[in-house]
Amino acid sequence: MYYLPQPPYFLVVAGLFIGLTCGLAFEATLKSEIHGMLKKPMDQMLKGSALQLPFFGICVGICVFLSAGLEIFLFDRWLSYAISLPMTIFIAALVWIQLESLLKQLKQGGSKAIDLDAFY
């Protein structure tokens, strides 16, 4: 008899829940620590901050969500994690670099430096 494994619907919901709750924690932590970060030197703005744990939680939730989605529609479990893990690491690195750049602009020019609606 051939056994078909059940799709990981629970992992899709769990990954989405982890990503959303850690995202809310990341937002609250960023709002509460933005004033303290702006007083630090430029090279130490995000090093050792409390933002790293919620950001890591977001990355774990996104990786689980992506891999479960790939497993439902296309691949085996090991292949779906092999695809989603490097993709999550790459996107997380890009987002972290962009966040550092945005905080540097905020420190140098204030809130007007990051105003996206202003056309000069």
N, C-alpha and C. Protein backbone atom coordinates (compact mmCIF):
# COMPACT_ATOMS: atom_id res chain seq x y z
N MET A 1 0.84 -1.17 0.00
CA MET A 1 0.00 0.00 0.00
C MET A 1 0.88 1.24 0.00
N TYR A 2 0.52 2.20 -0.80
CA TYR A 2 1.30 3.43 -0.94
C TYR A 2 0.79 4.47 0.05
N TYR A 3 1.70 5.09 0.77
CA TYR A 3 1.35 6.07 1.80
C TYR A 3 1.62 7.48 1.27
N LEU A 4 0.60 8.32 1.26
CA LEU A 4 0.75 9.73 0.89
C LEU A 4 0.77 10.56 2.18
N PRO A 5 1.83 11.31 2.41
CA PRO A 5 1.88 12.12 3.63
C PRO A 5 0.90 13.29 3.54
N GLN A 6 0.43 13.69 4.70
CA GLN A 6 -0.50 14.82 4.77
C GLN A 6 0.26 16.13 4.53
N PRO A 7 -0.34 17.05 3.80
CA PRO A 7 0.32 18.35 3.59
C PRO A 7 0.46 19.10 4.91
N PRO A 8 1.50 19.88 5.06
CA PRO A 8 1.78 20.57 6.34
C PRO A 8 1.00 21.88 6.47
N TYR A 9 -0.32 21.79 6.50
CA TYR A 9 -1.13 23.00 6.65
C TYR A 9 -0.87 23.69 7.97
N PHE A 10 -0.61 22.90 9.02
CA PHE A 10 -0.32 23.49 10.32
C PHE A 10 0.95 24.34 10.27
N LEU A 11 1.96 23.88 9.53
CA LEU A 11 3.20 24.65 9.43
C LEU A 11 3.01 25.96 8.68
N VAL A 12 2.11 25.99 7.72
CA VAL A 12 1.81 27.24 7.02
C VAL A 12 1.23 28.25 7.99
N VAL A 13 0.25 27.80 8.77
CA VAL A 13 -0.39 28.69 9.75
C VAL A 13 0.58 29.08 10.86
N ALA A 14 1.37 28.11 11.34
CA ALA A 14 2.33 28.40 12.40
C ALA A 14 3.41 29.37 11.92
N GLY A 15 3.93 29.18 10.71
CA GLY A 15 4.94 30.09 10.18
C GLY A 15 4.40 31.50 10.00
N LEU A 16 3.17 31.60 9.51
CA LEU A 16 2.55 32.91 9.35
C LEU A 16 2.33 33.58 10.70
N PHE A 17 1.89 32.80 11.69
CA PHE A 17 1.67 33.34 13.03
C PHE A 17 2.98 33.81 13.66
N ILE A 18 4.03 33.01 13.53
CA ILE A 18 5.34 33.38 14.08
C ILE A 18 5.85 34.65 13.41
N GLY A 19 5.74 34.72 12.10
CA GLY A 19 6.21 35.90 11.38
C GLY A 19 5.45 37.16 11.76
N LEU A 20 4.13 37.04 11.89
CA LEU A 20 3.32 38.21 12.24
C LEU A 20 3.55 38.67 13.67
N THR A 21 3.61 37.75 14.62
CA THR A 21 3.82 38.16 16.01
C THR A 21 5.21 38.74 16.22
N CYS A 22 6.21 38.15 15.59
CA CYS A 22 7.56 38.71 15.69
C CYS A 22 7.66 40.04 14.96
N GLY A 23 6.89 40.22 13.89
CA GLY A 23 6.84 41.50 13.19
C GLY A 23 6.26 42.60 14.06
N LEU A 24 5.21 42.26 14.81
CA LEU A 24 4.64 43.23 15.74
C LEU A 24 5.63 43.57 16.86
N ALA A 25 6.34 42.56 17.35
CA ALA A 25 7.36 42.81 18.38
C ALA A 25 8.50 43.66 17.82
N PHE A 26 8.87 43.40 16.56
CA PHE A 26 9.91 44.19 15.91
C PHE A 26 9.49 45.65 15.78
N GLU A 27 8.24 45.88 15.39
CA GLU A 27 7.74 47.25 15.25
C GLU A 27 7.75 47.97 16.60
N ALA A 28 7.26 47.31 17.64
CA ALA A 28 7.23 47.94 18.96
C ALA A 28 8.64 48.22 19.49
N THR A 29 9.55 47.29 19.28
CA THR A 29 10.93 47.49 19.73
C THR A 29 11.61 48.61 18.96
N LEU A 30 11.37 48.67 17.66
CA LEU A 30 11.96 49.73 16.85
C LEU A 30 11.46 51.10 17.27
N LYS A 31 10.17 51.20 17.54
CA LYS A 31 9.61 52.48 17.98
C LYS A 31 10.18 52.90 19.34
N SER A 32 10.36 51.93 20.23
CA SER A 32 10.81 52.29 21.57
C SER A 32 12.32 52.59 21.64
N GLU A 33 13.09 52.01 20.73
CA GLU A 33 14.54 52.19 20.80
C GLU A 33 15.11 53.15 19.77
N ILE A 34 14.29 53.75 18.96
CA ILE A 34 14.82 54.60 17.89
C ILE A 34 15.54 55.83 18.45
N HIS A 35 15.06 56.35 19.55
CA HIS A 35 15.71 57.53 20.12
C HIS A 35 17.07 57.18 20.71
N GLY A 36 17.19 56.03 21.33
CA GLY A 36 18.48 55.61 21.89
C GLY A 36 19.49 55.27 20.80
N MET A 37 19.01 54.74 19.69
CA MET A 37 19.91 54.38 18.60
C MET A 37 20.50 55.60 17.92
N LEU A 38 19.75 56.65 17.85
CA LEU A 38 20.23 57.84 17.16
C LEU A 38 21.33 58.55 17.94
N LYS A 39 21.50 58.23 19.21
CA LYS A 39 22.56 58.84 20.01
C LYS A 39 23.85 58.04 19.94
N LYS A 40 23.80 56.81 19.42
CA LYS A 40 24.99 55.96 19.33
C LYS A 40 25.82 56.37 18.11
N PRO A 41 27.09 55.97 18.09
CA PRO A 41 27.90 56.21 16.88
C PRO A 41 27.33 55.44 15.69
N MET A 42 27.66 55.92 14.49
CA MET A 42 27.10 55.35 13.26
C MET A 42 27.41 53.87 13.07
N ASP A 43 28.63 53.45 13.41
CA ASP A 43 29.00 52.06 13.14
C ASP A 43 28.40 51.07 14.12
N GLN A 44 27.79 51.55 15.21
CA GLN A 44 27.23 50.66 16.22
C GLN A 44 25.72 50.82 16.35
N MET A 45 25.05 51.26 15.31
CA MET A 45 23.63 51.55 15.44
C MET A 45 22.78 50.30 15.66
N LEU A 46 23.02 49.23 14.93
CA LEU A 46 22.20 48.03 15.07
C LEU A 46 22.95 46.86 15.69
N LYS A 47 24.18 47.06 16.10
CA LYS A 47 24.94 45.98 16.72
C LYS A 47 24.56 45.88 18.19
N GLY A 48 24.19 44.69 18.61
CA GLY A 48 23.83 44.48 20.01
C GLY A 48 22.48 45.07 20.39
N SER A 49 21.65 45.37 19.42
CA SER A 49 20.36 45.96 19.74
C SER A 49 19.33 44.87 20.03
N ALA A 50 18.24 45.28 20.61
CA ALA A 50 17.16 44.35 20.92
C ALA A 50 16.34 44.02 19.68
N LEU A 51 16.68 44.58 18.54
CA LEU A 51 15.95 44.31 17.30
C LEU A 51 16.33 42.97 16.68
N GLN A 52 17.46 42.42 17.06
CA GLN A 52 17.95 41.22 16.40
C GLN A 52 17.09 39.99 16.70
N LEU A 53 16.59 39.85 17.91
CA LEU A 53 15.77 38.69 18.25
C LEU A 53 14.42 38.70 17.53
N PRO A 54 13.66 39.80 17.53
CA PRO A 54 12.42 39.77 16.75
C PRO A 54 12.66 39.62 15.25
N PHE A 55 13.75 40.18 14.75
CA PHE A 55 14.06 40.04 13.33
C PHE A 55 14.39 38.59 13.00
N PHE A 56 15.11 37.91 13.88
CA PHE A 56 15.40 36.50 13.69
C PHE A 56 14.10 35.68 13.73
N GLY A 57 13.18 36.04 14.61
CA GLY A 57 11.89 35.36 14.67
C GLY A 57 11.09 35.54 13.40
N ILE A 58 11.14 36.74 12.83
CA ILE A 58 10.47 36.99 11.55
C ILE A 58 11.07 36.08 10.48
N CYS A 59 12.39 35.98 10.46
CA CYS A 59 13.07 35.15 9.45
C CYS A 59 12.71 33.67 9.61
N VAL A 60 12.64 33.19 10.84
CA VAL A 60 12.26 31.79 11.07
C VAL A 60 10.82 31.55 10.62
N GLY A 61 9.92 32.45 10.97
CA GLY A 61 8.53 32.30 10.56
C GLY A 61 8.36 32.31 9.06
N ILE A 62 9.08 33.21 8.39
CA ILE A 62 9.00 33.29 6.93
C ILE A 62 9.57 32.02 6.29
N CYS A 63 10.67 31.51 6.84
CA CYS A 63 11.28 30.30 6.29
C CYS A 63 10.34 29.10 6.44
N VAL A 64 9.72 28.95 7.59
CA VAL A 64 8.77 27.85 7.80
C VAL A 64 7.56 28.01 6.88
N PHE A 65 7.05 29.22 6.75
CA PHE A 65 5.91 29.48 5.88
C PHE A 65 6.24 29.15 4.43
N LEU A 66 7.38 29.63 3.94
CA LEU A 66 7.77 29.36 2.55
C LEU A 66 7.99 27.87 2.29
N SER A 67 8.67 27.22 3.20
CA SER A 67 8.97 25.80 2.98
C SER A 67 7.71 24.95 3.05
N ALA A 68 6.79 25.27 3.95
CA ALA A 68 5.54 24.52 4.01
C ALA A 68 4.70 24.77 2.76
N GLY A 69 4.70 26.00 2.27
CA GLY A 69 3.98 26.27 1.03
C GLY A 69 4.58 25.53 -0.16
N LEU A 70 5.89 25.49 -0.24
CA LEU A 70 6.54 24.73 -1.31
C LEU A 70 6.27 23.23 -1.17
N GLU A 71 6.23 22.77 0.06
CA GLU A 71 5.97 21.35 0.28
C GLU A 71 4.54 20.98 -0.09
N ILE A 72 3.60 21.87 0.14
CA ILE A 72 2.21 21.59 -0.22
C ILE A 72 2.05 21.49 -1.73
N PHE A 73 2.67 22.41 -2.45
CA PHE A 73 2.40 22.49 -3.88
C PHE A 73 3.39 21.76 -4.77
N LEU A 74 4.66 21.65 -4.35
CA LEU A 74 5.64 21.15 -5.31
C LEU A 74 6.55 20.04 -4.83
N PHE A 75 7.29 20.26 -3.76
CA PHE A 75 8.48 19.48 -3.50
C PHE A 75 8.38 18.62 -2.26
N ASP A 76 9.46 17.83 -2.05
CA ASP A 76 9.63 17.10 -0.79
C ASP A 76 10.05 18.09 0.29
N ARG A 77 10.05 17.60 1.53
CA ARG A 77 10.37 18.48 2.66
C ARG A 77 11.80 18.99 2.59
N TRP A 78 12.76 18.12 2.33
CA TRP A 78 14.17 18.54 2.33
C TRP A 78 14.44 19.51 1.20
N LEU A 79 13.81 19.32 0.05
CA LEU A 79 14.03 20.22 -1.07
C LEU A 79 13.37 21.58 -0.84
N SER A 80 12.20 21.57 -0.22
CA SER A 80 11.53 22.85 0.06
C SER A 80 12.31 23.67 1.08
N TYR A 81 12.89 23.03 2.09
CA TYR A 81 13.74 23.77 3.04
C TYR A 81 15.05 24.20 2.38
N ALA A 82 15.55 23.39 1.47
CA ALA A 82 16.78 23.75 0.76
C ALA A 82 16.58 24.96 -0.14
N ILE A 83 15.37 25.17 -0.60
CA ILE A 83 15.07 26.35 -1.43
C ILE A 83 14.74 27.55 -0.55
N SER A 84 13.91 27.36 0.46
CA SER A 84 13.43 28.49 1.25
C SER A 84 14.47 29.06 2.22
N LEU A 85 15.37 28.24 2.74
CA LEU A 85 16.36 28.74 3.69
C LEU A 85 17.35 29.72 3.05
N PRO A 86 17.98 29.42 1.90
CA PRO A 86 18.85 30.44 1.30
C PRO A 86 18.10 31.69 0.84
N MET A 87 16.87 31.49 0.37
CA MET A 87 16.08 32.64 -0.06
C MET A 87 15.76 33.55 1.12
N THR A 88 15.42 32.95 2.26
CA THR A 88 15.12 33.74 3.46
C THR A 88 16.36 34.46 3.97
N ILE A 89 17.49 33.79 3.97
CA ILE A 89 18.73 34.42 4.44
C ILE A 89 19.11 35.59 3.54
N PHE A 90 18.99 35.41 2.24
CA PHE A 90 19.32 36.47 1.29
C PHE A 90 18.41 37.69 1.47
N ILE A 91 17.11 37.45 1.56
CA ILE A 91 16.16 38.56 1.72
C ILE A 91 16.35 39.23 3.08
N ALA A 92 16.62 38.45 4.13
CA ALA A 92 16.84 39.03 5.45
C ALA A 92 18.09 39.92 5.46
N ALA A 93 19.13 39.49 4.77
CA ALA A 93 20.34 40.31 4.70
C ALA A 93 20.06 41.61 3.96
N LEU A 94 19.30 41.55 2.87
CA LEU A 94 18.96 42.78 2.14
C LEU A 94 18.12 43.73 2.98
N VAL A 95 17.16 43.19 3.73
CA VAL A 95 16.31 44.03 4.58
C VAL A 95 17.12 44.66 5.70
N TRP A 96 18.04 43.90 6.31
CA TRP A 96 18.86 44.43 7.40
C TRP A 96 19.78 45.54 6.90
N ILE A 97 20.37 45.35 5.72
CA ILE A 97 21.22 46.40 5.13
C ILE A 97 20.41 47.65 4.82
N GLN A 98 19.20 47.47 4.31
CA GLN A 98 18.34 48.61 4.02
C GLN A 98 17.93 49.34 5.29
N LEU A 99 17.67 48.59 6.36
CA LEU A 99 17.32 49.21 7.64
C LEU A 99 18.49 50.02 8.18
N GLU A 100 19.71 49.49 8.08
CA GLU A 100 20.88 50.26 8.51
C GLU A 100 21.03 51.54 7.70
N SER A 101 20.82 51.44 6.40
CA SER A 101 20.93 52.62 5.54
C SER A 101 19.87 53.66 5.89
N LEU A 102 18.67 53.19 6.16
CA LEU A 102 17.58 54.10 6.51
C LEU A 102 17.83 54.79 7.84
N LEU A 103 18.37 54.07 8.81
CA LEU A 103 18.68 54.68 10.10
C LEU A 103 19.84 55.67 10.00
N LYS A 104 20.80 55.39 9.11
CA LYS A 104 21.89 56.36 8.89
C LYS A 104 21.34 57.64 8.27
N GLN A 105 20.44 57.51 7.29
CA GLN A 105 19.82 58.70 6.70
C GLN A 105 19.02 59.47 7.72
N LEU A 106 18.32 58.77 8.59
CA LEU A 106 17.53 59.41 9.64
C LEU A 106 18.43 60.15 10.62
N LYS A 107 19.58 59.57 10.94
CA LYS A 107 20.49 60.22 11.88
C LYS A 107 21.14 61.44 11.26
N GLN A 108 21.49 61.38 9.98
CA GLN A 108 22.18 62.49 9.34
C GLN A 108 21.25 63.66 9.03
N GLY A 109 20.06 63.36 8.51
CA GLY A 109 19.22 64.45 8.05
C GLY A 109 17.88 64.60 8.72
N GLY A 110 17.62 63.83 9.75
CA GLY A 110 16.34 63.91 10.43
C GLY A 110 15.25 63.24 9.61
N SER A 111 14.02 63.48 9.99
CA SER A 111 12.91 62.81 9.33
C SER A 111 12.67 63.32 7.91
N LYS A 112 13.15 64.51 7.59
CA LYS A 112 12.99 65.02 6.23
C LYS A 112 13.89 64.29 5.23
N ALA A 113 14.94 63.65 5.72
CA ALA A 113 15.85 62.92 4.84
C ALA A 113 15.22 61.64 4.29
N ILE A 114 14.23 61.11 4.98
CA ILE A 114 13.60 59.88 4.53
C ILE A 114 12.17 60.12 4.04
N ASP A 115 11.81 61.35 3.81
CA ASP A 115 10.46 61.66 3.32
C ASP A 115 10.35 61.22 1.86
N LEU A 116 9.51 60.25 1.61
CA LEU A 116 9.37 59.69 0.28
C LEU A 116 8.40 60.48 -0.60
N ASP A 117 7.59 61.31 0.00
CA ASP A 117 6.59 62.06 -0.77
C ASP A 117 7.09 63.40 -1.30
N ALA A 118 8.24 63.82 -0.82
CA ALA A 118 8.77 65.12 -1.23
C ALA A 118 9.48 65.00 -2.58
N PHE A 119 9.11 65.86 -3.50
CA PHE A 119 9.78 65.92 -4.79
C PHE A 119 10.53 67.24 -4.89
N TYR A 120 11.79 67.16 -5.22
CA TYR A 120 12.61 68.38 -5.28
C TYR A 120 12.87 68.78 -6.69
